[in-house]
Short mmCIF file of C-alpha atoms in Angstrom, two decimals:
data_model
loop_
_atom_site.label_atom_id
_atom_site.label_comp_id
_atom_site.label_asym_id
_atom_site.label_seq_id
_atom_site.Cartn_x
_atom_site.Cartn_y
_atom_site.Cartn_z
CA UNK A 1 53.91 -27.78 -21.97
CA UNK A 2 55.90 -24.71 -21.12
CA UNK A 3 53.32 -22.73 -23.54
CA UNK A 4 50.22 -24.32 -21.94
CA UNK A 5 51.86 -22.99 -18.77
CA UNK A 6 52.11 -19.77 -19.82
CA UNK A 7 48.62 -19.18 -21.79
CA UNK A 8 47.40 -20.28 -18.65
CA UNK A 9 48.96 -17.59 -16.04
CA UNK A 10 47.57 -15.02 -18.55
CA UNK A 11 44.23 -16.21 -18.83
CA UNK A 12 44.20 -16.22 -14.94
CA UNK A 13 45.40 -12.69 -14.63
CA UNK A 14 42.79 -11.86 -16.92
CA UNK A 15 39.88 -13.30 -15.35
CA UNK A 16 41.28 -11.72 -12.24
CA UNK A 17 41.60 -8.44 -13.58
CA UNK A 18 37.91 -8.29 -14.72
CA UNK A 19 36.19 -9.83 -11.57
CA UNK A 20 37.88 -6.34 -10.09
CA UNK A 21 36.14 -4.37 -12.65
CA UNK A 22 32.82 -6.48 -12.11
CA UNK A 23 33.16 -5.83 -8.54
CA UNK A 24 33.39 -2.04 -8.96
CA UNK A 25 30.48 -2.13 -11.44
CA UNK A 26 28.29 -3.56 -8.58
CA UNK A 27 29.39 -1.76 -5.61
CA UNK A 28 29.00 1.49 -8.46
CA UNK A 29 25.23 0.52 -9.05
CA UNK A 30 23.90 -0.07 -5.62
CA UNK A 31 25.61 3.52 -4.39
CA UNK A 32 23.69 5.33 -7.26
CA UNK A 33 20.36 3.75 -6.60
CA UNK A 34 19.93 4.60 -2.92
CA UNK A 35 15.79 4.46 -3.46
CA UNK A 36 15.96 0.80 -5.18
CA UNK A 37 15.81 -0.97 -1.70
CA UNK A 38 16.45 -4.93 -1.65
CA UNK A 39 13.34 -7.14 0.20
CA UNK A 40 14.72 -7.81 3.19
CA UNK A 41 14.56 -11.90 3.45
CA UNK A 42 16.14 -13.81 6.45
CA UNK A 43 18.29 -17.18 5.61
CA UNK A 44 17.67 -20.44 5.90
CA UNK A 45 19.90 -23.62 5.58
CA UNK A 46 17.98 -23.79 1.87
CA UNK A 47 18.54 -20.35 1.19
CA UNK A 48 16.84 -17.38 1.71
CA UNK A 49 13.15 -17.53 3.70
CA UNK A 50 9.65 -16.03 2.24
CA UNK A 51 9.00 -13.18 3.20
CA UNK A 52 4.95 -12.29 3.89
CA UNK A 53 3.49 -10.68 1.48
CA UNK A 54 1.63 -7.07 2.64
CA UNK A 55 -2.72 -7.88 3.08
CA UNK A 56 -5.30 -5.65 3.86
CA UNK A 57 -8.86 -7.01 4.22
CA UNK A 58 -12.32 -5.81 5.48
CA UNK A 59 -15.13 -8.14 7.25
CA UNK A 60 -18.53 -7.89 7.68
CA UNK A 61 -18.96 -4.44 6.34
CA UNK A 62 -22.34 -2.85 7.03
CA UNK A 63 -23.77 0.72 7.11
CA UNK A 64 -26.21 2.16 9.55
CA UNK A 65 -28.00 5.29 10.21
CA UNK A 66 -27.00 7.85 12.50
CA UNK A 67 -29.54 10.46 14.16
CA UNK A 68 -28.84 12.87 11.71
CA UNK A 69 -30.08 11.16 8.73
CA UNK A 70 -26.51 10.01 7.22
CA UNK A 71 -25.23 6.72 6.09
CA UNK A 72 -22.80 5.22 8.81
CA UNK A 73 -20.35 2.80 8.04
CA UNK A 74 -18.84 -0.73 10.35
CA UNK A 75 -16.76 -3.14 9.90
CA UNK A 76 -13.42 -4.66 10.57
CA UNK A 77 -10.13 -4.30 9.23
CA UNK A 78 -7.04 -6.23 9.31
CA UNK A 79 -3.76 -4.59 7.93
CA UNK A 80 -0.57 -6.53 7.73
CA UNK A 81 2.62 -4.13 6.44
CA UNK A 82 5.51 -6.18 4.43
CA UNK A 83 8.78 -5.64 5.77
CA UNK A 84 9.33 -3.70 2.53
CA UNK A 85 6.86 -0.80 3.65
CA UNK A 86 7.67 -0.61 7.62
CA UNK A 87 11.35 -0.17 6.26
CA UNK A 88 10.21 2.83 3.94
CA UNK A 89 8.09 3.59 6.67
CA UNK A 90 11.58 4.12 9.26
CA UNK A 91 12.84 5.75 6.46
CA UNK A 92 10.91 8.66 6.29
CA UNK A 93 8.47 8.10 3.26
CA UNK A 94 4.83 8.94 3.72
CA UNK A 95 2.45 6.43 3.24
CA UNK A 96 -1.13 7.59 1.88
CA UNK A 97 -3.95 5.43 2.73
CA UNK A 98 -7.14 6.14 -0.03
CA UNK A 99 -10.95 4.71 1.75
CA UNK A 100 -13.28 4.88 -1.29
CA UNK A 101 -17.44 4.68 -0.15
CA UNK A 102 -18.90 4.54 -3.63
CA UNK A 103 -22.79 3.59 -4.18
CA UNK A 104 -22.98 1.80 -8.00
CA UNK A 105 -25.72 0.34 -10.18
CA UNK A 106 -25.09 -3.05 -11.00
CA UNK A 107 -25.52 -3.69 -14.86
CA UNK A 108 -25.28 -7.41 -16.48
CA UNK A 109 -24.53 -5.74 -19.61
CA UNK A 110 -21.81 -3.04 -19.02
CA UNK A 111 -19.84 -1.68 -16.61
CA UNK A 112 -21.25 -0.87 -13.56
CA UNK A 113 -22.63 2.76 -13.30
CA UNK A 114 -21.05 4.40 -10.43
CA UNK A 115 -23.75 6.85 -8.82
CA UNK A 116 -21.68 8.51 -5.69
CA UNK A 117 -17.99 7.87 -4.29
CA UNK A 118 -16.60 9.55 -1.06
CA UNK A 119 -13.12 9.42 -0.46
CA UNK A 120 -11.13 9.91 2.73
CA UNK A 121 -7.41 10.53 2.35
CA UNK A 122 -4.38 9.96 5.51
CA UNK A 123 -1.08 10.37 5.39
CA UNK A 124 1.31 8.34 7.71
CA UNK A 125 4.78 10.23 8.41
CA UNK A 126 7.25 8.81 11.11
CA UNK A 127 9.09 11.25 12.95
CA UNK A 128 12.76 9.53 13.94
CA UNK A 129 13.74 12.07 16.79
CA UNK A 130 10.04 12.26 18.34
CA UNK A 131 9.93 8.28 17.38
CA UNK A 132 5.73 8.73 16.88
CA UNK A 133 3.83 8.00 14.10
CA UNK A 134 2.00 10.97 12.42
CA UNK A 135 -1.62 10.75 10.98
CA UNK A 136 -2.92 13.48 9.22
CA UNK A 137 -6.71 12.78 7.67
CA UNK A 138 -7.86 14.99 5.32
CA UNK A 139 -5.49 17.32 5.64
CA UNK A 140 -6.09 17.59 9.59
CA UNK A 141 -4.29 18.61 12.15
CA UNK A 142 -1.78 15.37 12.66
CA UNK A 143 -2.26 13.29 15.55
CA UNK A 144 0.74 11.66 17.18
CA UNK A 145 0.83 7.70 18.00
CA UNK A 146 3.94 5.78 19.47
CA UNK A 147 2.69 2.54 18.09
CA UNK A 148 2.40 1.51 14.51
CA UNK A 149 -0.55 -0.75 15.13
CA UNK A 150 -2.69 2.46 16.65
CA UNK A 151 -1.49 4.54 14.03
CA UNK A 152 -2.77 2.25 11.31
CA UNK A 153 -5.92 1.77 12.83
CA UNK A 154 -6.27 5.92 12.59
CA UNK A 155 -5.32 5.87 8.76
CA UNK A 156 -7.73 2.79 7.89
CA UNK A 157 -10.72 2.94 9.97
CA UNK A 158 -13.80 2.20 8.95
CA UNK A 159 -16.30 1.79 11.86
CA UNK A 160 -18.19 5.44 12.31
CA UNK A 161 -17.29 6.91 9.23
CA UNK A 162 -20.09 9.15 7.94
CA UNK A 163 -20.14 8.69 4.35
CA UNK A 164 -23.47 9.94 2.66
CA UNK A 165 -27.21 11.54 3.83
CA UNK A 166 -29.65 8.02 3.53
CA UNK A 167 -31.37 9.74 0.23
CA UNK A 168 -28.36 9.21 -1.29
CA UNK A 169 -28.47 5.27 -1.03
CA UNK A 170 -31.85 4.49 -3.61
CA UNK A 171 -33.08 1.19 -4.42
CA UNK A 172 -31.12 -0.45 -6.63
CA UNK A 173 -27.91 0.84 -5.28
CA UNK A 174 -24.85 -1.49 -4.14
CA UNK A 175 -22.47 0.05 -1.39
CA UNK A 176 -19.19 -0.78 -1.95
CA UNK A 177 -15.90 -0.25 -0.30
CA UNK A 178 -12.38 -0.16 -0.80
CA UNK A 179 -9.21 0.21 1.25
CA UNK A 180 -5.99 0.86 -0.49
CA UNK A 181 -2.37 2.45 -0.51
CA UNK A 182 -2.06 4.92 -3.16
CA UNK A 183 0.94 4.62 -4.77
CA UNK A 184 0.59 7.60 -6.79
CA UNK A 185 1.09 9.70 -3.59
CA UNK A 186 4.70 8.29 -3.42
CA UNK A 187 8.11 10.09 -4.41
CA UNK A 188 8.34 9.64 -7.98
CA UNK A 189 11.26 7.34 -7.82
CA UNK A 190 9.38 4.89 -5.91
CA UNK A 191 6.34 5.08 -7.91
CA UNK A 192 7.64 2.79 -10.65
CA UNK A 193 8.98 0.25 -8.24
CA UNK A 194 5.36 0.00 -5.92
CA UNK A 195 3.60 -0.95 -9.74
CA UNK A 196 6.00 -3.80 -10.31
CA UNK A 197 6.30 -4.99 -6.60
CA UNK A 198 4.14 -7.12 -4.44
CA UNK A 199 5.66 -5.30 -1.45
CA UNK A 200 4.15 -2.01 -2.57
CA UNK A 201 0.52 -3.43 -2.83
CA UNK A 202 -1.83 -3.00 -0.51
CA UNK A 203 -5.47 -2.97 -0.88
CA UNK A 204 -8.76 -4.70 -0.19
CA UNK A 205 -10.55 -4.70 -3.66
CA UNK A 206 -13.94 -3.92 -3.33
CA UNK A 207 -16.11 -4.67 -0.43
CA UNK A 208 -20.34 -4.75 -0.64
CA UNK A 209 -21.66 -2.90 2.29
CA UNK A 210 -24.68 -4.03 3.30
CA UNK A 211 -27.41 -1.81 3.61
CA UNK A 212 -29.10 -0.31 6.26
#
C-alpha cells in the first residue's frame, strides 16, 4: 500500500508538471499568431451560439440606357458583414470590394464565351482617430462616411453604374453580374485564412441582368 501511495504522488506531480508546460505552449501560440483571429461566438446555456454567416445578394438587376448611348445598370443590394470582417474591419485591414459587368455567350456545349467584362474596384479603410469609414473607388479621391451601412452602400452600388456603350450588348449576349470581396487584395497572412473560412466569403455569384 505504502508503494501504491507513493507511485501515486509521483504520477500526480507529473501530470502537474506537464499541464504547466501545456499551458505555456498555448498561451506561446496565440501570442505568435496575432493575425489568426478566433470567430467571435456569444454563449449560451448549450454552449457557444451561431454566429451569422457574411451574405451578399443582388435583386432584380436590370440595365437601361442613358442619353448618351451607354448601358446603365439597377438593382438592389443587400450586404450583411460577419462579425469576423467588421472586427478586421476596426482593426485596420482594408477591405476590397470587386463589381464584375461581363456580357457572355451562352454555349450548351462548352464554357460560356465571355465577350466583355468591366470591373469597378473600392477599397474600405477605417480610420480609428477620425472614426469614418474611407471609400476610395477606382483609385479616387476617398470619401469619408461615419456609418458603416453608408459606406458599404458606396463600395457595392450598383444602381447608375455606367458599364458599356449599347453596341456593345449584341443579340445573343447575357449580362451578368457579380459582387464580391476579393480576398486576394488582403495582407498575405490573411489570405490563406479568407480561402478556408466562411467568415472571409462574401459574394453574390453571378447575377443575369436583364436587358434593356
Amino acid at each position: 500500500m505504502a508503494f501504491s501511495m507513493l507511485a501515486c504522488k509521483r504520477l500526480l506531480r507529473a501530470a502537474q508538471g506537464l499541464c504547466g508546460v501545456t499551458r505555456g505552449l498555448m498561451v506561446l501560440v496565440s501570442l505568435s499568431s496575432p493575425m489568426a483571429w478566433a470567430n467571435p461566438t456569444d454563449t449560451t446555456p448549450n454552449g457557444p451560439a451561431s454566429v451569422p454567416a457574411a451574405s451578399l445578394t443582388v435583386a432584380q438587376a436590370s440595365a437601361d440606357l442613358d442619353d448618351t448611348g451607354w448601358i446603365v445598370l439597377s438593382g438592389q443590394v443587400s450586404v450583411s458583414l460577419s462579425p469576423v470582417l467588421v472586427q478586421a474591419i476596426e482593426r485596420g485591414v482594408t477591405l476590397s470590394f470587386l463589381s464584375e459587368f461581363s456580357l457572355v455567350r451562352p454555349r450548351w456545349w462548352w464554357w460560356d464565351e465571355e465577350r466583355v467584362q468591366v470591373k469597378r474596384l473600392a477599397n474600405l479603410t477605417f480610420h480609428p482617430v477620425s472614426r469614418q469609414f474611407r471609400v476610395s473607388v477606382d483609385g479616387a479621391k476617398p470619401q469619408a462616411f461615419a456609418d458603416l451601412t453608408e459606406a458599404l452602400k458606396a463600395c457595392l452600388a450598383v444602381r447608375g453604374w455606367r458599364v458599356v456603350p449599347a453596341s456593345e450588348w449584341s443579340d445573343g449576349l447575357e449580362g451578368r453580374l457579380r459582387l464580391q470581396l476579393d480576398p486576394s487584395a488582403l495582407p498575405k497572412a490573411l489570405q490563406v485564412t479568407a480561402i478556408a473560412s466562411e467568415d472571409w466569403i462574401l459574394s453574390s455569384g453571378r447575377v443575369r441582368v436583364l436587358q434593356p
